[in-house]
Amino acid sequence: MSKRVFFSFHYQDVIDFRANVVRNHWLTKPNRDSAGFFDASVWEKAKKESKIALKRLINGAIKGTSTSCVLIGDQTYARNWVRYEIFHSIYSGNALFGVHINNIKDKHQRVKNLGPNPFNNLGLYSSEDGKKVSPVFLEKNKWHYFSDYPGYSLNTPWVNHKGKVRSLTEIGHKVYNWTSDDGFNNFASWVG
């Protein structure tokens, strides 16, 4: 059965058509179940609106999805709204994984080097008692609080990580490569 997937990406990767290859690959499948997903993404149509309006739009798009997929280009890791979408996906309980897309040919048939893995640059800081986590991002080798997303309480404290940061990679969020990991045929298994 297909799952509803929220796609997070830098808008430039839509302009270059790389994100479109992944998001639209279901069109060449026999049916949605063989593709394994329904796309629940938000286009950046609310860019001109307030932060609150954009957060509501993102929160609404993630609601009702079970999985979030981060399409990783060369600037994805540094995009503020991608960070917000990732942290809200985690807070919402979505399964989360990334897919490198820079080796997909763009509209001019060019490929790029792989971009930085955002899961290496984002993390959760556990309070001293282990009962609350706060989203953080890595910049110039130092962790900073991500002020656009509040911390939240945990049902089960992080006993072994009190007062520490765990990167999203360390927490176990996987990253695949669309081309070398055969995303066309394997995406449905990545969704789970």
mmCIF file with all atom_site columns, N, CA and C in Angstrom, residues 87 122-137 143-146 150-154 158 161-168 171:
data_model
loop_
_atom_site.group_PDB
_atom_site.id
_atom_site.type_symbol
_atom_site.label_atom_id
_atom_site.label_alt_id
_atom_site.label_comp_id
_atom_site.label_asym_id
_atom_site.label_entity_id
_atom_site.label_seq_id
_atom_site.pdbx_PDB_ins_code
_atom_site.Cartn_x
_atom_site.Cartn_y
_atom_site.Cartn_z
_atom_site.occupancy
_atom_site.B_iso_or_equiv
_atom_site.pdbx_formal_charge
_atom_site.auth_seq_id
_atom_site.auth_comp_id
_atom_site.auth_asym_id
_atom_site.auth_atom_id
_atom_site.pdbx_PDB_model_num
ATOM 1   N N  . PHE A 1 87  ? 12.864 19.189 11.047 1.00 0.00 ? 87  PHE A N  1
ATOM 2   C CA . PHE A 1 87  ? 12.563 19.137 12.477 1.00 0.00 ? 87  PHE A CA 1
ATOM 3   C C  . PHE A 1 87  ? 11.074 18.893 12.736 1.00 0.00 ? 87  PHE A C  1
ATOM 4   N N  . LEU A 1 122 ? 22.550 18.816 11.180 1.00 0.00 ? 122 LEU A N  1
ATOM 5   C CA . LEU A 1 122 ? 21.399 19.075 12.046 1.00 0.00 ? 122 LEU A CA 1
ATOM 6   C C  . LEU A 1 122 ? 21.408 18.048 13.162 1.00 0.00 ? 122 LEU A C  1
ATOM 7   N N  . GLY A 1 123 ? 20.909 18.458 14.312 1.00 0.00 ? 123 GLY A N  1
ATOM 8   C CA . GLY A 1 123 ? 20.887 17.525 15.428 1.00 0.00 ? 123 GLY A CA 1
ATOM 9   C C  . GLY A 1 123 ? 19.872 17.921 16.476 1.00 0.00 ? 123 GLY A C  1
ATOM 10  N N  . LEU A 1 124 ? 19.850 17.138 17.537 1.00 0.00 ? 124 LEU A N  1
ATOM 11  C CA . LEU A 1 124 ? 18.978 17.408 18.678 1.00 0.00 ? 124 LEU A CA 1
ATOM 12  C C  . LEU A 1 124 ? 19.846 17.458 19.928 1.00 0.00 ? 124 LEU A C  1
ATOM 13  N N  . TYR A 1 125 ? 19.671 18.527 20.694 1.00 0.00 ? 125 TYR A N  1
ATOM 14  C CA . TYR A 1 125 ? 20.379 18.684 21.959 1.00 0.00 ? 125 TYR A CA 1
ATOM 15  C C  . TYR A 1 125 ? 19.454 18.212 23.069 1.00 0.00 ? 125 TYR A C  1
ATOM 16  N N  . SER A 1 126 ? 19.934 17.307 23.892 1.00 0.00 ? 126 SER A N  1
ATOM 17  C CA . SER A 1 126 ? 19.157 16.788 25.005 1.00 0.00 ? 126 SER A CA 1
ATOM 18  C C  . SER A 1 126 ? 19.440 17.626 26.250 1.00 0.00 ? 126 SER A C  1
ATOM 19  N N  . SER A 1 127 ? 18.385 17.991 26.959 1.00 0.00 ? 127 SER A N  1
ATOM 20  C CA . SER A 1 127 ? 18.534 18.741 28.208 1.00 0.00 ? 127 SER A CA 1
ATOM 21  C C  . SER A 1 127 ? 19.320 17.919 29.219 1.00 0.00 ? 127 SER A C  1
ATOM 22  N N  . GLU A 1 128 ? 19.771 18.572 30.267 1.00 0.00 ? 128 GLU A N  1
ATOM 23  C CA . GLU A 1 128 ? 20.570 17.897 31.298 1.00 0.00 ? 128 GLU A CA 1
ATOM 24  C C  . GLU A 1 128 ? 19.828 16.736 31.951 1.00 0.00 ? 128 GLU A C  1
ATOM 25  N N  . ASP A 1 129 ? 18.483 16.839 32.013 1.00 0.00 ? 129 ASP A N  1
ATOM 26  C CA . ASP A 1 129 ? 17.711 15.736 32.603 1.00 0.00 ? 129 ASP A CA 1
ATOM 27  C C  . ASP A 1 129 ? 17.265 14.722 31.555 1.00 0.00 ? 129 ASP A C  1
ATOM 28  N N  . GLY A 1 130 ? 17.554 15.006 30.259 1.00 0.00 ? 130 GLY A N  1
ATOM 29  C CA . GLY A 1 130 ? 17.212 14.086 29.182 1.00 0.00 ? 130 GLY A CA 1
ATOM 30  C C  . GLY A 1 130 ? 15.749 14.065 28.802 1.00 0.00 ? 130 GLY A C  1
ATOM 31  N N  . LYS A 1 131 ? 14.952 14.992 29.339 1.00 0.00 ? 131 LYS A N  1
ATOM 32  C CA . LYS A 1 131 ? 13.505 14.965 29.107 1.00 0.00 ? 131 LYS A CA 1
ATOM 33  C C  . LYS A 1 131 ? 13.040 15.897 27.994 1.00 0.00 ? 131 LYS A C  1
ATOM 34  N N  . LYS A 1 132 ? 13.933 16.737 27.484 1.00 0.00 ? 132 LYS A N  1
ATOM 35  C CA . LYS A 1 132 ? 13.561 17.686 26.438 1.00 0.00 ? 132 LYS A CA 1
ATOM 36  C C  . LYS A 1 132 ? 14.675 17.740 25.405 1.00 0.00 ? 132 LYS A C  1
ATOM 37  N N  . VAL A 1 133 ? 14.304 17.879 24.142 1.00 0.00 ? 133 VAL A N  1
ATOM 38  C CA . VAL A 1 133 ? 15.299 18.063 23.088 1.00 0.00 ? 133 VAL A CA 1
ATOM 39  C C  . VAL A 1 133 ? 15.045 19.390 22.397 1.00 0.00 ? 133 VAL A C  1
ATOM 40  N N  . SER A 1 134 ? 16.126 19.983 21.918 1.00 0.00 ? 134 SER A N  1
ATOM 41  C CA . SER A 1 134 ? 16.058 21.240 21.176 1.00 0.00 ? 134 SER A CA 1
ATOM 42  C C  . SER A 1 134 ? 16.772 21.051 19.846 1.00 0.00 ? 134 SER A C  1
ATOM 43  N N  . PRO A 1 135 ? 16.150 21.474 18.745 1.00 0.00 ? 135 PRO A N  1
ATOM 44  C CA . PRO A 1 135 ? 16.795 21.385 17.434 1.00 0.00 ? 135 PRO A CA 1
ATOM 45  C C  . PRO A 1 135 ? 18.019 22.304 17.362 1.00 0.00 ? 135 PRO A C  1
ATOM 46  N N  . VAL A 1 136 ? 19.083 21.794 16.759 1.00 0.00 ? 136 VAL A N  1
ATOM 47  C CA . VAL A 1 136 ? 20.317 22.561 16.592 1.00 0.00 ? 136 VAL A CA 1
ATOM 48  C C  . VAL A 1 136 ? 20.867 22.343 15.187 1.00 0.00 ? 136 VAL A C  1
ATOM 49  N N  . PHE A 1 137 ? 21.700 23.294 14.753 1.00 0.00 ? 137 PHE A N  1
ATOM 50  C CA . PHE A 1 137 ? 22.375 23.153 13.459 1.00 0.00 ? 137 PHE A CA 1
ATOM 51  C C  . PHE A 1 137 ? 23.849 23.461 13.646 1.00 0.00 ? 137 PHE A C  1
ATOM 52  N N  . TRP A 1 143 ? 27.647 23.972 17.340 1.00 0.00 ? 143 TRP A N  1
ATOM 53  C CA . TRP A 1 143 ? 26.202 23.766 17.322 1.00 0.00 ? 143 TRP A CA 1
ATOM 54  C C  . TRP A 1 143 ? 25.490 25.025 17.816 1.00 0.00 ? 143 TRP A C  1
ATOM 55  N N  . HIS A 1 144 ? 24.419 25.409 17.093 1.00 0.00 ? 144 HIS A N  1
ATOM 56  C CA . HIS A 1 144 ? 23.622 26.583 17.432 1.00 0.00 ? 144 HIS A CA 1
ATOM 57  C C  . HIS A 1 144 ? 22.156 26.158 17.537 1.00 0.00 ? 144 HIS A C  1
ATOM 58  N N  . TYR A 1 145 ? 21.421 26.780 18.448 1.00 0.00 ? 145 TYR A N  1
ATOM 59  C CA . TYR A 1 145 ? 19.990 26.502 18.548 1.00 0.00 ? 145 TYR A CA 1
ATOM 60  C C  . TYR A 1 145 ? 19.287 26.991 17.293 1.00 0.00 ? 145 TYR A C  1
ATOM 61  N N  . PHE A 1 146 ? 18.351 26.197 16.813 1.00 0.00 ? 146 PHE A N  1
ATOM 62  C CA . PHE A 1 146 ? 17.534 26.565 15.654 1.00 0.00 ? 146 PHE A CA 1
ATOM 63  C C  . PHE A 1 146 ? 16.286 27.264 16.190 1.00 0.00 ? 146 PHE A C  1
ATOM 64  N N  . PRO A 1 150 ? 10.797 25.267 18.186 1.00 0.00 ? 150 PRO A N  1
ATOM 65  C CA . PRO A 1 150 ? 10.993 25.143 19.637 1.00 0.00 ? 150 PRO A CA 1
ATOM 66  C C  . PRO A 1 150 ? 11.414 23.737 20.043 1.00 0.00 ? 150 PRO A C  1
ATOM 67  N N  . GLY A 1 151 ? 12.018 23.653 21.216 1.00 0.00 ? 151 GLY A N  1
ATOM 68  C CA . GLY A 1 151 ? 12.309 22.347 21.782 1.00 0.00 ? 151 GLY A CA 1
ATOM 69  C C  . GLY A 1 151 ? 11.014 21.689 22.211 1.00 0.00 ? 151 GLY A C  1
ATOM 70  N N  . TYR A 1 152 ? 11.078 20.414 22.514 1.00 0.00 ? 152 TYR A N  1
ATOM 71  C CA . TYR A 1 152 ? 9.873  19.702 22.936 1.00 0.00 ? 152 TYR A CA 1
ATOM 72  C C  . TYR A 1 152 ? 10.237 18.582 23.898 1.00 0.00 ? 152 TYR A C  1
ATOM 73  N N  . SER A 1 153 ? 9.251  18.204 24.679 1.00 0.00 ? 153 SER A N  1
ATOM 74  C CA . SER A 1 153 ? 9.447  17.152 25.685 1.00 0.00 ? 153 SER A CA 1
ATOM 75  C C  . SER A 1 153 ? 9.409  15.784 25.027 1.00 0.00 ? 153 SER A C  1
ATOM 76  N N  . LEU A 1 154 ? 10.116 14.846 25.638 1.00 0.00 ? 154 LEU A N  1
ATOM 77  C CA . LEU A 1 154 ? 10.154 13.467 25.161 1.00 0.00 ? 154 LEU A CA 1
ATOM 78  C C  . LEU A 1 154 ? 9.331  12.569 26.076 1.00 0.00 ? 154 LEU A C  1
ATOM 79  N N  . TRP A 1 158 ? 16.195 10.649 27.036 1.00 0.00 ? 158 TRP A N  1
ATOM 80  C CA . TRP A 1 158 ? 17.449 10.167 26.476 1.00 0.00 ? 158 TRP A CA 1
ATOM 81  C C  . TRP A 1 158 ? 18.439 10.006 27.612 1.00 0.00 ? 158 TRP A C  1
ATOM 82  N N  . HIS A 1 161 ? 22.255 10.327 26.818 1.00 0.00 ? 161 HIS A N  1
ATOM 83  C CA . HIS A 1 161 ? 22.688 11.480 26.020 1.00 0.00 ? 161 HIS A CA 1
ATOM 84  C C  . HIS A 1 161 ? 22.349 12.805 26.680 1.00 0.00 ? 161 HIS A C  1
ATOM 85  N N  . LYS A 1 162 ? 22.204 12.807 27.981 1.00 0.00 ? 162 LYS A N  1
ATOM 86  C CA . LYS A 1 162 ? 21.871 14.025 28.715 1.00 0.00 ? 162 LYS A CA 1
ATOM 87  C C  . LYS A 1 162 ? 22.926 15.095 28.471 1.00 0.00 ? 162 LYS A C  1
ATOM 88  N N  . GLY A 1 163 ? 22.453 16.300 28.123 1.00 0.00 ? 163 GLY A N  1
ATOM 89  C CA . GLY A 1 163 ? 23.364 17.419 27.917 1.00 0.00 ? 163 GLY A CA 1
ATOM 90  C C  . GLY A 1 163 ? 24.245 17.305 26.692 1.00 0.00 ? 163 GLY A C  1
ATOM 91  N N  . LYS A 1 164 ? 23.870 16.460 25.734 1.00 0.00 ? 164 LYS A N  1
ATOM 92  C CA . LYS A 1 164 ? 24.683 16.243 24.535 1.00 0.00 ? 164 LYS A CA 1
ATOM 93  C C  . LYS A 1 164 ? 23.864 16.465 23.277 1.00 0.00 ? 164 LYS A C  1
ATOM 94  N N  . VAL A 1 165 ? 24.571 16.712 22.184 1.00 0.00 ? 165 VAL A N  1
ATOM 95  C CA . VAL A 1 165 ? 23.958 16.815 20.857 1.00 0.00 ? 165 VAL A CA 1
ATOM 96  C C  . VAL A 1 165 ? 24.171 15.495 20.135 1.00 0.00 ? 165 VAL A C  1
ATOM 97  N N  . ARG A 1 166 ? 23.113 15.023 19.488 1.00 0.00 ? 166 ARG A N  1
ATOM 98  C CA . ARG A 1 166 ? 23.216 13.870 18.586 1.00 0.00 ? 166 ARG A CA 1
ATOM 99  C C  . ARG A 1 166 ? 22.823 14.361 17.201 1.00 0.00 ? 166 ARG A C  1
ATOM 100 N N  . SER A 1 167 ? 23.716 14.194 16.228 1.00 0.00 ? 167 SER A N  1
ATOM 101 C CA . SER A 1 167 ? 23.365 14.575 14.861 1.00 0.00 ? 167 SER A CA 1
ATOM 102 C C  . SER A 1 167 ? 22.270 13.641 14.354 1.00 0.00 ? 167 SER A C  1
ATOM 103 N N  . LEU A 1 168 ? 21.544 14.082 13.346 1.00 0.00 ? 168 LEU A N  1
ATOM 104 C CA . LEU A 1 168 ? 20.489 13.239 12.787 1.00 0.00 ? 168 LEU A CA 1
ATOM 105 C C  . LEU A 1 168 ? 21.072 11.998 12.131 1.00 0.00 ? 168 LEU A C  1
ATOM 106 N N  . ILE A 1 171 ? 21.589 9.617  14.950 1.00 0.00 ? 171 ILE A N  1
ATOM 107 C CA . ILE A 1 171 ? 20.308 9.076  15.395 1.00 0.00 ? 171 ILE A CA 1
ATOM 108 C C  . ILE A 1 171 ? 19.850 7.947  14.474 1.00 0.00 ? 171 ILE A C  1
#
